[in-house]
Coordinates of C-alpha atoms in Angstrom, one line a residue:
Chain A
Q1 CA 36.2 8.2 -22.2
K2 CA 33.6 8.2 -19.4
E3 CA 34.7 7.0 -16.0
V4 CA 31.8 4.7 -15.6
E5 CA 29.6 3.4 -18.4
Q6 CA 26.2 1.8 -17.8
D7 CA 23.5 0.8 -20.2
P8 CA 20.5 3.0 -19.4
G9 CA 17.9 0.4 -20.4
P10 CA 15.0 0.2 -19.8
L11 CA 15.2 -3.5 -19.0
S12 CA 11.9 -5.4 -18.5
V13 CA 11.8 -8.9 -17.3
P14 CA 9.1 -11.2 -15.9
E15 CA 8.8 -11.8 -12.2
G16 CA 11.1 -14.6 -11.0
A17 CA 13.7 -14.1 -13.7
I18 CA 17.4 -13.6 -13.0
V19 CA 18.4 -10.1 -13.8
S20 CA 22.0 -9.1 -14.8
L21 CA 23.1 -5.5 -14.7
N22 CA 26.5 -4.4 -15.8
C23 CA 28.9 -1.5 -15.9
T24 CA 32.4 -0.8 -17.1
Y25 CA 34.9 1.6 -15.8
S26 CA 38.0 3.2 -17.2
N27 CA 40.4 3.9 -14.3
S28 CA 42.1 0.9 -12.7
A29 CA 42.9 3.0 -9.6
F30 CA 39.4 2.6 -8.3
Q31 CA 39.2 -0.1 -5.5
Y32 CA 35.6 0.3 -4.2
F33 CA 32.6 -0.7 -6.1
M34 CA 29.0 -0.2 -5.1
W35 CA 25.5 -0.7 -6.4
Y36 CA 22.7 1.7 -5.4
R37 CA 19.0 1.4 -6.0
Q38 CA 17.0 4.5 -6.7
Y39 CA 13.3 4.7 -6.7
S40 CA 11.7 7.6 -8.6
R41 CA 12.4 11.0 -7.0
K42 CA 14.1 9.3 -4.0
G43 CA 17.7 9.2 -2.8
P44 CA 20.1 6.4 -3.8
E45 CA 20.0 3.4 -1.4
L46 CA 23.2 1.5 -0.9
L47 CA 22.6 -2.2 -1.9
M48 CA 26.0 -3.8 -2.3
Y49 CA 29.5 -2.7 -1.5
T50 CA 32.6 -4.6 -2.7
Y51 CA 36.3 -4.0 -2.3
S52 CA 38.6 -5.1 -5.1
S53 CA 37.8 -8.2 -7.3
G54 CA 35.5 -11.0 -6.4
N55 CA 31.9 -11.8 -5.6
K56 CA 29.7 -10.7 -2.7
E57 CA 26.3 -12.2 -2.0
D58 CA 23.5 -10.7 0.1
G59 CA 20.2 -12.6 -0.1
R60 CA 18.9 -12.4 -3.7
F61 CA 21.7 -10.0 -4.8
T62 CA 25.2 -10.9 -6.0
A63 CA 27.8 -8.3 -6.9
Q64 CA 30.7 -9.3 -9.0
V65 CA 33.9 -7.3 -9.8
D66 CA 36.4 -8.2 -12.4
K67 CA 39.2 -5.7 -12.1
S68 CA 41.2 -7.3 -15.0
S69 CA 38.5 -6.3 -17.4
K70 CA 37.1 -3.4 -15.4
Y71 CA 33.7 -4.9 -15.3
I72 CA 31.1 -4.7 -12.6
S73 CA 27.9 -6.8 -12.4
L74 CA 24.9 -7.1 -10.2
F75 CA 22.7 -10.2 -10.4
I76 CA 19.2 -10.3 -8.9
R77 CA 17.7 -13.8 -8.4
D78 CA 14.0 -14.5 -8.1
S79 CA 13.2 -10.9 -9.2
Q80 CA 10.1 -9.3 -7.6
P81 CA 8.0 -6.4 -8.8
S82 CA 9.3 -4.4 -5.8
D83 CA 12.8 -4.6 -7.4
S84 CA 11.6 -2.3 -10.1
A85 CA 13.8 0.8 -9.8
T86 CA 16.8 2.4 -11.3
Y87 CA 20.1 0.7 -10.4
L88 CA 23.2 2.8 -10.2
C89 CA 26.7 1.3 -10.3
A90 CA 29.3 3.4 -8.6
I91 CA 33.0 3.5 -8.0
S92 CA 35.3 5.2 -5.5
S93 CA 38.9 5.3 -4.6
H94 CA 38.3 5.0 -0.8
S95 CA 35.7 3.2 1.2
S96 CA 33.7 6.2 2.5
A97 CA 36.2 9.0 2.5
S98 CA 36.2 9.8 -1.2
K99 CA 33.7 11.0 -3.8
I100 CA 31.6 8.4 -5.6
I101 CA 31.4 8.4 -9.4
F102 CA 28.1 7.1 -10.6
G103 CA 27.0 5.4 -13.8
S104 CA 23.9 6.8 -15.5
G105 CA 21.7 4.1 -14.1
T106 CA 19.7 1.2 -15.6
R107 CA 16.0 1.4 -15.3
L108 CA 14.6 -2.0 -14.4
S109 CA 11.0 -3.1 -14.6
I110 CA 9.8 -6.5 -13.2
R111 CA 6.5 -7.6 -14.8
P112 CA 4.1 -9.5 -12.5
Chain B
E1 CA 18.2 2.0 11.5
P2 CA 20.0 5.4 11.4
E3 CA 19.4 7.5 8.3
V4 CA 20.4 10.8 6.7
T5 CA 17.6 13.3 6.8
Q6 CA 17.2 16.5 4.6
T7 CA 15.0 19.5 4.8
P8 CA 13.1 20.9 3.0
S9 CA 11.9 18.2 0.7
H10 CA 11.1 20.7 -2.0
Q11 CA 12.2 24.3 -2.3
V12 CA 11.0 26.8 -4.9
T13 CA 13.0 30.0 -5.3
Q14 CA 13.4 32.8 -7.7
M15 CA 16.5 33.3 -9.8
G16 CA 19.1 35.3 -7.9
Q17 CA 17.9 34.4 -4.4
E18 CA 19.9 32.6 -1.8
V19 CA 18.9 29.1 -0.6
I20 CA 20.2 26.9 2.2
L21 CA 19.6 23.2 2.0
R22 CA 19.9 21.3 5.3
C23 CA 21.0 17.8 6.2
V24 CA 21.4 15.8 9.4
P25 CA 24.0 13.1 8.7
I26 CA 24.2 9.8 10.5
S27 CA 25.4 10.6 14.0
N28 CA 28.7 8.8 14.1
H29 CA 29.8 9.6 10.6
L30 CA 32.7 11.8 9.9
Y31 CA 32.6 12.3 6.1
F32 CA 29.9 14.5 4.6
Y33 CA 29.0 15.0 1.0
W34 CA 26.7 16.9 -1.3
Y35 CA 25.6 15.5 -4.7
R36 CA 23.1 16.7 -7.2
Q37 CA 21.0 15.1 -9.9
I38 CA 19.5 17.1 -12.7
L39 CA 16.3 15.5 -13.9
G40 CA 17.1 12.6 -16.2
Q41 CA 20.8 12.8 -15.6
K42 CA 23.3 11.0 -13.4
V43 CA 24.1 11.8 -9.8
E44 CA 27.1 14.2 -9.7
F45 CA 29.5 14.9 -6.9
L46 CA 29.6 18.5 -5.6
V47 CA 31.7 18.6 -2.5
S48 CA 33.1 16.5 0.3
F49 CA 33.7 17.8 3.9
Y50 CA 35.8 16.3 6.6
N51 CA 37.3 17.6 9.9
N52 CA 35.5 21.0 9.4
E53 CA 36.9 21.7 6.0
I54 CA 36.3 20.9 2.3
S55 CA 38.4 18.0 1.3
E56 CA 37.4 17.9 -2.4
K57 CA 35.1 19.8 -4.7
S58 CA 34.0 19.4 -8.3
E59 CA 34.0 22.0 -11.1
I60 CA 30.3 22.6 -10.4
F61 CA 31.1 23.8 -6.9
D62 CA 32.0 27.4 -7.8
D63 CA 32.0 30.5 -5.7
Q64 CA 28.3 30.6 -5.5
F65 CA 28.3 27.4 -3.4
S66 CA 29.4 27.0 0.2
V67 CA 29.1 24.3 2.9
E68 CA 29.0 24.6 6.6
R69 CA 28.7 22.4 9.6
P70 CA 27.3 25.0 12.0
D71 CA 26.9 22.6 15.0
G72 CA 27.5 19.0 15.8
S73 CA 24.6 17.6 13.8
N74 CA 23.7 19.8 10.8
F75 CA 25.4 20.1 7.5
T76 CA 24.3 22.8 5.1
L77 CA 24.7 23.7 1.4
K78 CA 24.2 27.3 0.5
I79 CA 23.7 28.7 -3.0
R80 CA 24.3 32.4 -2.9
S81 CA 22.6 33.5 -6.1
T82 CA 20.6 30.8 -7.7
K83 CA 20.4 30.3 -11.5
L84 CA 17.9 28.4 -13.5
E85 CA 20.4 25.6 -14.1
D86 CA 20.7 25.0 -10.4
S87 CA 17.3 23.3 -10.5
A88 CA 18.0 19.7 -9.5
M89 CA 17.7 17.2 -6.7
Y90 CA 20.3 17.8 -4.1
F91 CA 21.4 14.8 -2.0
C92 CA 23.4 14.8 1.2
A93 CA 25.4 11.7 2.0
S94 CA 27.6 10.7 5.0
G95 CA 30.1 8.0 5.6
E96 CA 32.3 6.8 8.4
P97 CA 36.0 5.8 8.3
G98 CA 36.7 2.2 7.2
G99 CA 36.6 -0.3 9.9
S100 CA 33.7 -2.8 10.0
I101 CA 33.1 -3.9 6.5
L102 CA 29.4 -3.5 7.2
A103 CA 29.8 0.2 7.8
Q104 CA 31.6 1.2 4.7
G105 CA 30.1 3.1 1.9
Q106 CA 28.1 6.4 1.7
Y107 CA 24.5 6.7 2.8
F108 CA 22.3 9.1 1.1
G109 CA 19.4 11.3 2.3
P110 CA 16.1 11.5 0.5
G111 CA 17.0 14.7 -1.3
T112 CA 15.8 18.2 -1.6
R113 CA 14.2 19.1 -4.9
L114 CA 15.2 22.7 -5.8
T115 CA 13.2 24.5 -8.4
V116 CA 14.6 27.9 -9.6
T117 CA 12.1 30.0 -11.5

């Protein structure tokens, strides 16, 4: 069983739509959950960082973690063409002192 | 805003040659990492480095790989004898100890694209 599973997409939505991106993970020992955004041939950019279960909001982005079902979500409100990128979910057992395990990424395209 | 930098952006080398990839982590960070991403595949962990020693390494990080922090600012990844399958994007990342919730997480550089011919 893969440690982190993510639907690779591609996902295409019209501008202004709400986007929902999801991942599942297998090991309940992980406590730190992240979403990174990656543009083509660039480095991953940290978008959202969550510890344990719950919601975290930052502008148009909301990250949600449900540890009971081992499910991670990222919601993007009022999506913009500039949001078009690959979104990587990631898990770690420590905030910044442990390796990150990445999902395969979901390619998102926002149509103007 | 502080950022991780990497040089070169693109390195082409012949099979069997040695390469050194360089990174300057964010200045107050204490944890350093190398990851790689083969084209079309997921980002994979290679090695973590803390307090001047390797703290964890993956199966990929075999005897052909080494890391070094030669001074207070640089962090390098050396591949002794490159193979075709080493062709990938190599990302350096850094992180600081937990404290301010805003500061947690790992921050990635732009990557070095390594092409082995």
